[in-house]
Amino acid sequence: MAATIWKLVNLNTKLNPSLGGSVRYGHHLRGKPPGVARSLEQRLEELNFKDPEIHYKVNIGFAKKQLKRNAVLSERITILKDNHRNQDLEKKARTNKLEIDLDNVRKEWLKTAGPEHIKRIANHYGIFDDLYGDAYFHPTVPLHINYEIGDGQLPIYYGNVVKPSDAKVKPKISFESDENTFWTLIMTNPDGHLTMENKEYVHWFVGNIPGNKVESGETIVDYMQPIPPKGSGYHRHIFVLYKQEKKLDFEQLKKSGPCLTLSERTFSTLDFYRERQDDLTPAGLVFFQSDWDATLTDFYHDVLNMKEPRYEYDFPETYVKPQEWFPLRQAFNLYMDRYRDPKQINKEFLKRKLQKVHPFKAPEKPVPYPNAVPWNGYVPSWLKLEKTKSMNKWGRVNDIE
Amino acid sequence: MSFLKFVPKRYLSNDAIKPMLTNRNPRNLERMRIGYKPDGYHLENDVRNYWHKLNLDVSARYVSASVHHFKNGEVLSASTKEWAIKKQLYRNNDAAAFKNLGRVLAQRCMETGLTELHSDIETKNPDGKVALFLNALQESGITLKEPIQYKKPRAWDQERPEKSWEIQ
C-alpha cells in the first residue's frame, strides 16, 4: 500500500509543483563514519612516521655527568633543613619578597639538568641535524662567550638574538679545562651560504687551544662578523668546542690573513668531524641568531668588496581555480580580472593615477570623507564599487602605490 | 689566461652568488611570522593555533612550567623540582615559588630567544599565585601573546597586511 501512496504523491507534485516541488534524496555519508575513519591527526602521524630502526641518532659526545644520589643526598637534606629553619627566609617567602639569585640557579642548573636542556633546545633549533646529520652530543663543558659592547657585555646562550653591529670584534671565551689538554673552537653559520647548498661558512676557527687559553691557540681561520643578508631572516651562528685527544695538524684548513673571500670560508662540519672523529669529541655548544642590520651595507661594500645581496621570501603562488566558460553568480569584472595578466592590470591603475598627476601643480588633496561624496548622475553598481575601492585604497590599488 | 691579471681580484671573488638562498634555520620563519601556524579545532577546549605555548602544571608539592612547540613538544622547562631552584626556596609551591619560577623561566626564554609565547592560563584571582607567576614572566620581558601569522595577500584582497620583517 505504501508504494502506491508514494506514487500518488509523486504524481501530484508533477501536476502541480507549487504543492511541494522539492524532492528529498536522503542523507548519504561519503567515506567511513567519524568513529571509524581515522582523524587527520592520526593520518598525519602515519605519514610522518619514522622507523626508529632506521632513523636513530648516535651520541658522539661525552657521557653526561650523572650525580650519584647517595653522594649529594645528605648534603641536599641539610641545606633543605637549614632553609626550613631559616626564619629570615620564611619571612621573606611569606611576605612575598623572596627573590632567588638567578646566577646561582644557572650555575647549579649547568651542573645538573643543564646539558639535557641545552641538547633539547639545540634540537629544537635543528643544530645537530644541520651540523652532524644523524648524531648529537650533550654539551657537558659549559662554554661562556661574551661579546663586548661599549662598557657592557653581551653573552651568548642558546639562540638569543645578537645584531651584527654588536658582534664586530671577536668575543671573549672562557671554559674550564686542564692545562695539559688541547681544544678546538669553531664558529659556523649553516644558514647563509651564498653559492652552495647544505654548506656552512666558517666564521672563526681556533685549533690546538692549550688549556682554556684561546689567545694561545692556533688561529686557522680568522674571525669574521656575522653577515646575514637583508631579507634572509635569522641565521644561526654556532660555536662548538671540541676536545682533542692530541695536538692536531690543521695545516690543510689554514687560511692566511683576514680571509675575505667568502668561498674560501666554505665549510662542512660533518666532513670535518668525520675525518678527525678519532681525535675530536664535541664538548661545548652555544649559538646565537643574527639578522640584517644597517651597518652591514658598508661591510659588504668596503670589506667584502661586493654588491650587497638582498633577498625576499619566495611565497608559493596563489591558487586560482581554472577559468570557466559560464561562471555562475560571479561579478563579471572581478571574475575576469582574476585571469588577466596582473602586470596589465597594474599598468591600467598606474595610467589612471598618472592622468591626475601634473608636473607643476601640487597633487589634489584627498577627500576627508571619501564615502560621503555624492554620485553625479547614473553610475553602474560595478563602477561604484571600483571607485569606492580606489578612494579608500582597497584592493589592487595598493599594488602600484 | 694572462689577461685576468689586469682584472682586480676583488671583482671576481665575492660577487658571483646564486639567486636563491636557503635558510635552514627551522625557527626562522616563525620568528619572521610567516611560518606555518596550525589552525582550526576552534570548538575544542585546547587551542592549537600557536607556535610556542606556555604551560603551567601545579601539583600538590611542586610547580612546573614549560614551553611547548606545536610540532616539537616540550622545548623548555623549569620546575621547583629542580635542585637548582629548590635549593633557594622556602617552600616548593607557595607564592614565592610561583613568582621565582616565573623569573627563572623568563630567563631561560630570553636565553633561547623565545620571547613571545601563547598563553591560555587563566588567572581567577588577580592577586593569586598564578597571577604572580605570569607577572614575573612579563616583568622579565616575555610577551604572553603571539603575533598573527602573515599570509601573502591575494591580488583582489582588500587589505595588504604589514610585512613585519621589513619594519626596522
Coordinates of C-alpha atoms in Angstrom, one line a residue:
Chain A
M1 CA 0.0 0.0 0.0
A2 CA 2.7 2.3 1.0
A3 CA 4.2 2.1 -2.5
T4 CA 1.0 3.2 -4.2
I5 CA 0.6 6.2 -1.9
W6 CA 4.1 7.3 -2.8
K7 CA 3.2 7.1 -6.4
L8 CA 0.2 9.2 -5.8
V9 CA 2.1 11.9 -4.1
N10 CA 4.7 12.0 -6.9
L11 CA 2.1 12.3 -9.5
N12 CA 0.5 15.2 -7.6
T13 CA 3.7 17.1 -7.4
K14 CA 4.3 16.7 -11.1
L15 CA 0.9 18.0 -11.9
N16 CA 1.2 20.9 -9.5
P17 CA 4.8 21.7 -8.4
S18 CA 3.6 24.5 -6.1
L19 CA 2.1 21.9 -3.8
G20 CA 5.6 20.8 -2.7
G21 CA 8.0 20.5 -5.6
S22 CA 11.2 19.7 -3.7
V23 CA 12.4 16.2 -3.6
R24 CA 14.3 14.7 -0.7
Y25 CA 17.1 12.4 -1.8
G26 CA 18.1 11.4 1.7
H27 CA 21.4 11.8 3.6
H28 CA 24.4 10.0 2.3
L29 CA 27.7 9.7 4.2
R30 CA 30.8 9.8 2.0
G31 CA 33.5 7.6 3.3
K32 CA 33.6 5.9 6.7
P33 CA 31.6 7.3 9.6
P34 CA 33.5 9.6 12.0
G35 CA 34.1 7.0 14.7
V36 CA 35.6 4.5 12.3
A37 CA 37.6 6.8 10.0
R38 CA 41.0 8.0 11.1
S39 CA 41.3 11.6 12.1
L40 CA 43.6 14.0 10.3
E41 CA 46.0 13.8 13.3
Q42 CA 46.2 10.0 13.0
R43 CA 46.7 10.1 9.3
L44 CA 49.5 12.7 9.6
E45 CA 51.1 10.7 12.3
E46 CA 51.2 7.7 10.0
L47 CA 52.5 9.8 7.1
N48 CA 55.3 11.2 9.2
F49 CA 56.2 8.0 11.0
K50 CA 59.9 7.4 11.1
D51 CA 61.1 3.9 11.8
P52 CA 63.4 4.1 14.9
E53 CA 65.5 1.2 13.5
I54 CA 66.5 3.4 10.5
H55 CA 66.2 7.0 11.9
Y56 CA 68.1 6.7 15.1
K57 CA 70.7 9.2 16.3
V58 CA 74.2 8.4 17.6
N59 CA 75.7 10.1 20.7
I60 CA 79.1 11.4 19.6
G61 CA 79.9 13.4 22.8
F62 CA 81.0 12.7 26.3
A63 CA 78.7 10.9 28.7
K64 CA 76.6 13.2 30.9
K65 CA 78.0 13.6 34.4
Q66 CA 75.5 11.7 36.5
L67 CA 75.4 12.9 40.1
K68 CA 75.1 10.0 42.3
R69 CA 72.1 10.2 44.6
N70 CA 74.0 8.9 47.6
A71 CA 76.7 11.5 47.2
V72 CA 74.5 14.5 47.2
L73 CA 71.5 13.4 49.2
S74 CA 72.9 14.1 52.7
E75 CA 74.2 17.5 51.6
R76 CA 70.9 18.5 50.0
I77 CA 68.9 17.4 53.0
T78 CA 71.0 19.5 55.3
I79 CA 70.5 22.5 53.0
L80 CA 66.7 22.0 52.9
K81 CA 66.5 21.6 56.6
D82 CA 68.5 24.8 57.1
N83 CA 66.2 26.6 54.7
H84 CA 63.2 25.4 56.8
R85 CA 64.8 26.6 60.0
N86 CA 65.8 29.9 58.4
Q87 CA 63.4 32.5 59.8
D88 CA 64.6 35.2 57.6
L89 CA 63.9 33.1 54.5
E90 CA 60.5 32.2 55.9
K91 CA 59.6 35.8 56.5
K92 CA 60.6 36.8 53.0
A93 CA 58.7 33.9 51.5
R94 CA 55.5 34.7 53.4
T95 CA 55.7 38.4 52.7
N96 CA 56.4 37.5 49.0
K97 CA 59.7 39.3 49.0
L98 CA 61.9 36.3 48.3
E99 CA 63.9 36.7 45.1
I100 CA 66.3 33.9 44.4
D101 CA 69.7 34.5 42.9
L102 CA 69.3 33.7 39.2
D103 CA 73.1 33.4 38.6
N104 CA 73.3 30.7 41.2
V105 CA 70.4 28.9 39.7
R106 CA 72.1 29.0 36.3
K107 CA 75.4 27.7 37.8
E108 CA 73.7 24.8 39.6
W109 CA 71.5 24.1 36.5
L110 CA 74.6 23.7 34.3
K111 CA 75.8 21.0 36.7
T112 CA 72.5 19.1 36.9
A113 CA 69.8 19.4 34.3
G114 CA 71.6 21.9 32.0
P115 CA 73.2 19.6 29.4
E116 CA 70.0 17.8 28.8
H117 CA 68.0 21.0 28.4
I118 CA 70.6 22.6 26.1
K119 CA 70.6 19.5 24.0
R120 CA 66.8 19.7 23.8
I121 CA 66.7 23.4 22.7
A122 CA 69.6 22.8 20.3
N123 CA 67.5 20.0 18.7
H124 CA 64.6 22.5 18.5
Y125 CA 66.8 24.8 16.6
G126 CA 67.9 22.0 14.3
I127 CA 71.6 22.4 15.3
F128 CA 72.5 18.7 15.3
D129 CA 70.6 17.9 12.2
D130 CA 72.3 20.5 10.1
L131 CA 75.8 20.1 11.6
Y132 CA 76.1 16.3 12.1
G133 CA 73.2 14.7 10.4
D134 CA 72.4 11.6 12.4
A135 CA 74.4 12.5 15.5
Y136 CA 74.1 14.5 18.6
F137 CA 76.0 15.3 21.8
H138 CA 75.4 16.6 25.3
P139 CA 77.2 19.9 25.9
T140 CA 79.0 18.7 29.1
V141 CA 81.6 21.5 29.2
P142 CA 79.9 24.8 29.9
L143 CA 81.1 27.4 27.4
H144 CA 80.9 31.1 28.3
I145 CA 81.1 33.5 25.4
N146 CA 80.7 37.3 25.7
Y147 CA 80.8 40.0 23.1
E148 CA 82.0 43.3 24.5
I149 CA 79.8 46.2 23.5
G150 CA 80.8 49.6 25.0
D151 CA 81.2 49.0 28.7
G152 CA 78.8 46.1 28.9
Q153 CA 78.9 42.6 27.9
L154 CA 76.6 40.7 25.6
P155 CA 76.6 37.0 26.5
I156 CA 75.7 34.2 24.1
Y157 CA 73.5 31.4 25.2
Y158 CA 71.3 29.1 23.2
G159 CA 69.6 31.1 20.5
N160 CA 69.4 34.7 21.7
V161 CA 69.5 37.4 19.1
V162 CA 72.7 39.3 18.6
K163 CA 72.8 42.1 15.9
P164 CA 75.8 42.1 13.5
S165 CA 76.9 45.5 14.8
D166 CA 77.3 44.1 18.3
A167 CA 79.4 41.2 17.0
K168 CA 82.1 43.1 15.1
V169 CA 85.0 42.1 17.3
K170 CA 85.8 38.5 18.3
P171 CA 84.2 37.6 21.7
K172 CA 85.8 36.6 25.0
I173 CA 85.7 32.9 25.7
S174 CA 86.0 31.0 28.9
F175 CA 85.6 27.4 29.9
E176 CA 87.0 25.1 32.5
S177 CA 89.7 22.7 31.5
D178 CA 93.0 21.0 32.4
E179 CA 96.2 22.7 31.4
N180 CA 97.5 19.7 29.5
T181 CA 94.6 19.3 27.2
F182 CA 94.0 20.7 23.7
W183 CA 90.8 22.1 22.4
T184 CA 89.3 23.3 19.1
L185 CA 86.7 26.1 18.8
I186 CA 84.8 26.5 15.6
M187 CA 82.1 29.1 14.8
T188 CA 80.0 28.4 11.8
N189 CA 76.8 29.6 10.1
P190 CA 74.8 26.8 8.3
D191 CA 72.1 29.2 7.1
G192 CA 73.7 31.7 4.9
H193 CA 75.9 30.1 2.2
L194 CA 75.5 32.3 -0.9
T195 CA 76.6 29.8 -3.5
M196 CA 76.3 26.3 -2.3
E197 CA 73.5 24.3 -0.6
N198 CA 74.0 22.4 2.6
K199 CA 77.3 24.1 3.3
E200 CA 78.4 26.4 6.1
Y201 CA 80.5 29.5 6.4
V202 CA 83.2 29.2 9.0
H203 CA 83.4 32.5 10.8
W204 CA 86.2 31.6 13.3
F205 CA 88.4 28.5 13.8
V206 CA 90.9 28.3 16.5
G207 CA 92.7 24.9 16.9
N208 CA 95.1 23.4 19.4
I209 CA 94.0 25.6 22.3
P210 CA 96.2 24.7 25.3
G211 CA 94.0 24.5 28.4
N212 CA 91.5 27.3 28.2
K213 CA 93.8 30.0 26.8
V214 CA 92.1 30.7 23.5
E215 CA 94.6 33.5 22.7
S216 CA 97.5 31.0 22.7
G217 CA 95.6 28.7 20.3
E218 CA 96.5 28.4 16.6
T219 CA 94.2 30.6 14.5
I220 CA 93.2 28.6 11.5
V221 CA 90.6 30.9 10.1
D222 CA 90.4 34.5 11.3
Y223 CA 87.2 35.9 12.9
M224 CA 84.6 37.5 10.7
Q225 CA 81.5 39.1 12.0
P226 CA 78.0 37.7 11.1
I227 CA 76.8 38.8 7.6
P228 CA 73.1 37.8 7.3
P229 CA 71.9 39.3 4.0
K230 CA 68.8 41.6 4.1
G231 CA 65.5 39.7 3.9
S232 CA 67.0 36.3 4.6
G233 CA 65.9 36.3 8.2
Y234 CA 67.7 34.9 11.3
H235 CA 70.8 32.9 10.8
R236 CA 72.2 30.6 13.5
H237 CA 75.8 31.1 14.4
I238 CA 77.1 28.1 16.2
F239 CA 80.1 27.8 18.5
V240 CA 81.2 24.2 19.0
L241 CA 84.0 23.3 21.4
Y242 CA 85.9 20.1 20.7
K243 CA 88.2 18.3 23.0
Q244 CA 91.3 17.0 21.2
E245 CA 93.0 13.7 22.1
K246 CA 96.3 15.1 21.0
K247 CA 97.8 18.0 19.2
L248 CA 96.4 18.1 15.7
D249 CA 97.7 19.3 12.4
F250 CA 95.2 21.8 10.7
E251 CA 97.6 23.0 8.1
Q252 CA 95.3 21.9 5.2
L253 CA 92.4 24.1 6.5
K254 CA 94.6 27.1 7.3
K255 CA 93.7 30.4 5.7
S256 CA 96.1 33.2 5.9
G257 CA 95.1 36.8 6.7
P258 CA 91.6 38.0 7.3
C259 CA 90.2 35.7 4.6
L260 CA 87.7 38.0 3.0
T261 CA 86.9 35.7 0.0
L262 CA 83.7 34.1 1.1
S263 CA 84.2 30.9 -1.0
E264 CA 87.3 30.2 1.0
R265 CA 85.3 30.1 4.1
T266 CA 83.1 27.2 2.8
F267 CA 83.0 24.6 5.5
S268 CA 81.2 21.4 6.3
T269 CA 81.2 20.4 10.0
L270 CA 80.2 16.9 9.1
D271 CA 83.1 16.3 6.7
F272 CA 85.5 18.0 9.1
Y273 CA 84.3 15.8 12.0
R274 CA 84.3 12.6 10.0
E275 CA 87.9 12.9 9.1
R276 CA 89.0 13.5 12.7
Q277 CA 86.4 11.7 14.7
D278 CA 89.0 9.6 16.5
D279 CA 90.8 12.7 17.8
L280 CA 88.0 15.1 18.4
T281 CA 85.0 14.9 20.7
P282 CA 82.4 17.8 20.8
A283 CA 82.0 19.0 24.3
G284 CA 80.6 22.5 24.4
L285 CA 77.9 24.3 22.5
V286 CA 76.4 27.8 22.4
F287 CA 74.7 29.6 19.5
F288 CA 73.0 32.9 18.7
Q289 CA 70.7 34.1 15.9
S290 CA 71.5 37.2 13.9
D291 CA 69.6 39.1 11.3
W292 CA 70.4 42.0 9.0
D293 CA 71.1 45.5 10.3
A294 CA 72.1 48.8 8.6
T295 CA 75.8 48.5 9.4
L296 CA 76.1 45.5 7.0
T297 CA 75.7 47.6 3.9
D298 CA 79.1 49.2 4.5
F299 CA 80.7 45.9 5.5
Y300 CA 79.6 44.3 2.2
H301 CA 80.8 47.3 0.1
D302 CA 84.0 48.2 1.9
V303 CA 85.3 45.0 3.4
L304 CA 83.9 42.2 1.3
N305 CA 84.1 44.3 -1.9
M306 CA 80.8 43.0 -3.3
K307 CA 77.3 44.2 -4.0
E308 CA 75.0 43.8 -1.0
P309 CA 72.8 40.8 -1.6
R310 CA 69.1 41.3 -0.9
Y311 CA 66.5 38.6 -0.7
E312 CA 62.8 38.3 -0.4
Y313 CA 60.8 35.3 0.8
D314 CA 59.5 33.3 -2.1
F315 CA 55.9 32.7 -1.3
P316 CA 54.0 29.9 -3.1
E317 CA 51.8 31.2 -5.9
T318 CA 48.2 31.9 -5.1
Y319 CA 45.9 29.1 -6.4
V320 CA 43.4 30.3 -8.9
K321 CA 40.6 28.0 -9.9
P322 CA 40.7 27.2 -13.7
Q323 CA 38.6 29.6 -15.7
E324 CA 35.1 28.5 -16.7
W325 CA 33.1 29.2 -19.9
F326 CA 30.0 30.2 -18.0
P327 CA 30.8 31.3 -14.4
L328 CA 27.6 31.5 -12.5
R329 CA 26.9 34.0 -9.7
Q330 CA 30.3 35.8 -10.3
A331 CA 30.7 39.6 -10.7
F332 CA 31.9 39.8 -14.3
N333 CA 34.7 42.4 -13.7
L334 CA 36.1 40.8 -10.6
Y335 CA 36.0 37.3 -12.2
M336 CA 37.6 38.4 -15.4
D337 CA 40.3 40.3 -13.6
R338 CA 41.4 37.2 -11.8
Y339 CA 42.5 35.6 -15.0
R340 CA 44.2 38.7 -16.6
D341 CA 47.9 39.4 -16.5
P342 CA 48.4 41.2 -13.2
K343 CA 51.0 43.4 -14.9
Q344 CA 48.5 44.7 -17.4
I345 CA 46.0 45.5 -14.6
N346 CA 48.7 47.4 -12.6
K347 CA 49.6 49.3 -15.8
E348 CA 46.0 50.4 -16.1
F349 CA 45.9 51.5 -12.5
L350 CA 49.1 53.4 -13.0
K351 CA 47.9 55.1 -16.1
R352 CA 44.7 56.2 -14.3
K353 CA 46.9 57.6 -11.5
L354 CA 49.3 59.4 -13.8
Q355 CA 46.4 61.1 -15.6
K356 CA 45.8 63.1 -12.5
V357 CA 49.4 63.9 -11.9
H358 CA 50.6 67.3 -13.1
P359 CA 54.3 68.1 -13.3
F360 CA 54.0 71.6 -11.9
K361 CA 50.9 71.5 -9.8
A362 CA 50.6 70.1 -6.3
P363 CA 48.6 66.9 -6.1
E364 CA 45.0 67.1 -5.3
K365 CA 44.1 67.0 -1.6
P366 CA 42.5 63.7 -0.6
V367 CA 38.8 64.0 0.2
P368 CA 38.3 63.9 4.0
Y369 CA 35.2 61.6 3.8
P370 CA 35.5 59.6 0.6
N371 CA 32.4 57.6 1.2
A372 CA 30.2 60.7 1.5
V373 CA 30.9 62.1 -2.0
P374 CA 27.6 62.1 -4.0
W375 CA 27.5 60.3 -7.3
N376 CA 26.8 62.5 -10.3
G377 CA 24.1 61.0 -12.5
Y378 CA 23.8 57.3 -13.2
V379 CA 26.8 55.2 -12.2
P380 CA 26.5 51.4 -12.6
S381 CA 27.0 49.4 -9.5
W382 CA 30.2 47.8 -10.6
L383 CA 31.8 51.2 -11.4
K384 CA 30.6 52.5 -8.0
L385 CA 32.4 49.6 -6.4
E386 CA 35.6 50.3 -8.4
K387 CA 35.5 53.9 -7.4
T388 CA 34.9 53.2 -3.8
K389 CA 37.8 50.9 -3.8
S390 CA 40.2 53.4 -5.3
M391 CA 39.0 56.2 -3.0
N392 CA 39.5 54.0 0.1
K393 CA 42.7 52.4 -1.2
W394 CA 41.3 49.0 -1.1
G395 CA 42.5 46.0 -3.2
R396 CA 44.6 46.2 -6.3
V397 CA 45.3 49.9 -6.0
N398 CA 47.8 49.0 -3.3
D399 CA 50.0 47.1 -5.7
I400 CA 51.0 50.3 -7.5
E401 CA 51.3 52.6 -4.5
Chain B
M1 CA 94.7 33.5 -19.1
S2 CA 97.2 36.2 -18.6
F3 CA 94.7 39.0 -19.2
L4 CA 93.0 38.0 -16.0
K5 CA 95.9 39.6 -14.1
F6 CA 94.6 43.0 -15.0
V7 CA 91.2 42.4 -13.6
P8 CA 91.4 43.2 -9.9
K9 CA 90.8 40.1 -7.9
R10 CA 88.1 41.7 -5.9
Y11 CA 85.7 41.8 -8.8
L12 CA 86.0 38.1 -9.4
S13 CA 85.5 36.7 -6.0
N14 CA 82.5 37.5 -3.9
D15 CA 80.1 38.9 -6.4
A16 CA 79.1 35.6 -8.1
I17 CA 76.2 34.4 -5.9
K18 CA 73.2 32.3 -6.5
P19 CA 69.7 33.9 -6.9
M20 CA 68.2 31.6 -4.3
L21 CA 69.3 31.2 -0.7
T22 CA 68.0 28.6 1.6
N23 CA 67.9 29.5 5.3
R24 CA 67.9 26.2 7.1
N25 CA 67.1 27.6 10.5
P26 CA 63.8 25.9 11.4
R27 CA 62.8 28.7 13.7
N28 CA 63.5 31.5 11.2
L29 CA 60.1 31.6 9.5
E30 CA 58.3 31.5 12.8
R31 CA 60.3 34.5 14.0
M32 CA 59.6 36.3 10.8
R33 CA 55.9 35.5 11.3
I34 CA 55.5 33.8 8.0
G35 CA 56.0 30.2 9.2
Y36 CA 53.1 27.8 9.3
K37 CA 50.9 28.1 12.4
P38 CA 48.3 25.4 12.9
D39 CA 44.7 26.5 12.6
G40 CA 41.3 25.0 13.2
Y41 CA 39.9 22.9 16.1
H42 CA 38.0 26.1 17.2
L43 CA 35.4 24.1 19.0
E44 CA 37.9 22.3 21.3
N45 CA 39.0 23.4 24.7
D46 CA 42.7 23.2 23.9
V47 CA 43.6 25.9 21.5
R48 CA 46.1 24.7 18.9
N49 CA 46.9 27.8 16.9
Y50 CA 50.3 28.7 18.4
W51 CA 54.0 28.3 17.6
H52 CA 55.1 28.3 21.3
K53 CA 52.7 27.9 24.2
L54 CA 53.2 28.4 27.9
N55 CA 52.1 25.6 30.2
L56 CA 51.8 25.6 33.9
D57 CA 51.5 22.4 35.9
V58 CA 50.7 22.7 39.6
S59 CA 50.9 19.5 41.7
A60 CA 50.4 19.0 45.4
R61 CA 54.0 19.7 46.2
Y62 CA 55.7 21.3 43.2
V63 CA 55.1 23.8 40.3
S64 CA 56.4 23.2 36.9
A65 CA 56.3 25.5 33.9
S66 CA 57.2 24.7 30.3
V67 CA 57.1 25.9 26.8
H68 CA 55.6 23.7 24.1
H69 CA 56.1 23.9 20.4
F70 CA 53.2 22.7 18.2
K71 CA 55.4 20.2 16.5
N72 CA 58.4 19.5 18.7
G73 CA 56.6 19.3 22.0
E74 CA 58.2 20.5 25.1
V75 CA 61.3 22.6 24.4
L76 CA 61.9 24.5 27.5
S77 CA 61.1 23.8 31.1
A78 CA 61.6 25.0 34.7
S79 CA 60.3 23.4 37.8
T80 CA 60.7 23.7 41.6
K81 CA 61.6 20.0 41.5
E82 CA 64.9 21.1 40.1
W83 CA 67.6 21.2 42.7
A84 CA 68.9 24.5 41.2
I85 CA 65.7 26.3 42.1
K86 CA 64.6 24.2 45.1
K87 CA 67.8 24.9 46.9
Q88 CA 67.0 28.6 47.5
L89 CA 63.2 28.3 48.2
Y90 CA 61.4 28.0 51.5
R91 CA 58.6 26.0 50.0
N92 CA 58.1 24.5 46.6
N93 CA 54.6 25.6 45.9
D94 CA 54.0 28.8 47.8
A95 CA 53.5 32.3 46.3
A96 CA 57.3 33.0 46.3
A97 CA 57.9 29.7 44.5
F98 CA 55.4 30.7 41.7
K99 CA 57.0 34.1 41.4
N100 CA 60.6 32.8 41.3
L101 CA 59.6 30.1 38.9
G102 CA 58.3 32.8 36.6
R103 CA 61.6 34.6 36.8
V104 CA 63.7 31.5 36.1
L105 CA 61.6 30.5 33.1
A106 CA 61.7 34.1 31.8
Q107 CA 65.5 34.0 32.0
R108 CA 65.6 30.7 30.1
C109 CA 63.2 32.0 27.5
M110 CA 65.4 35.1 26.9
E111 CA 68.5 33.0 26.7
T112 CA 66.9 30.8 24.0
G113 CA 65.3 33.6 22.0
L114 CA 61.7 32.6 22.6
T115 CA 60.3 35.9 23.9
E116 CA 56.7 35.7 22.6
L117 CA 54.6 32.9 23.9
H118 CA 51.0 32.0 23.5
S119 CA 49.3 31.6 26.9
D120 CA 45.9 30.1 27.8
I121 CA 46.5 30.3 31.5
E122 CA 43.6 31.9 33.3
T123 CA 44.0 33.9 36.5
K124 CA 40.9 33.5 38.6
N125 CA 42.4 35.7 41.4
P126 CA 44.3 38.8 40.3
D127 CA 46.5 38.6 43.4
G128 CA 46.8 34.8 43.3
K129 CA 49.9 32.6 42.8
V130 CA 49.2 32.1 39.1
A131 CA 49.0 35.9 38.5
L132 CA 52.3 36.3 40.3
F133 CA 53.9 33.8 38.0
L134 CA 52.5 35.5 34.9
N135 CA 53.5 38.9 36.2
A136 CA 57.0 37.8 36.9
L137 CA 57.3 36.5 33.3
Q138 CA 56.1 39.7 31.9
E139 CA 58.3 41.9 34.1
S140 CA 61.3 40.0 32.8
G141 CA 60.4 40.8 29.2
I142 CA 58.3 38.0 28.0
T143 CA 55.2 38.8 25.9
L144 CA 52.3 36.5 26.6
K145 CA 50.8 36.9 23.2
E146 CA 52.0 35.7 19.8
P147 CA 51.7 37.8 16.7
I148 CA 49.4 36.5 14.0
Q149 CA 50.8 34.7 11.0
Y150 CA 51.5 36.8 7.9
K151 CA 49.7 35.3 4.9
K152 CA 50.5 36.6 1.5
P153 CA 47.5 38.6 0.4
R154 CA 45.8 37.7 -2.9
A155 CA 45.7 40.5 -5.5
W156 CA 42.0 41.1 -5.0
D157 CA 42.1 41.2 -1.2
Q158 CA 41.0 44.4 0.4
E159 CA 44.0 44.8 2.9
R160 CA 47.7 44.5 2.5
P161 CA 49.0 43.4 5.9
E162 CA 52.2 44.9 7.1
K163 CA 55.4 42.9 6.5
S164 CA 56.8 42.5 9.9
W165 CA 60.3 41.7 8.7
E166 CA 60.6 45.0 6.8
I167 CA 60.0 47.1 9.9
Q168 CA 63.3 48.1 11.4

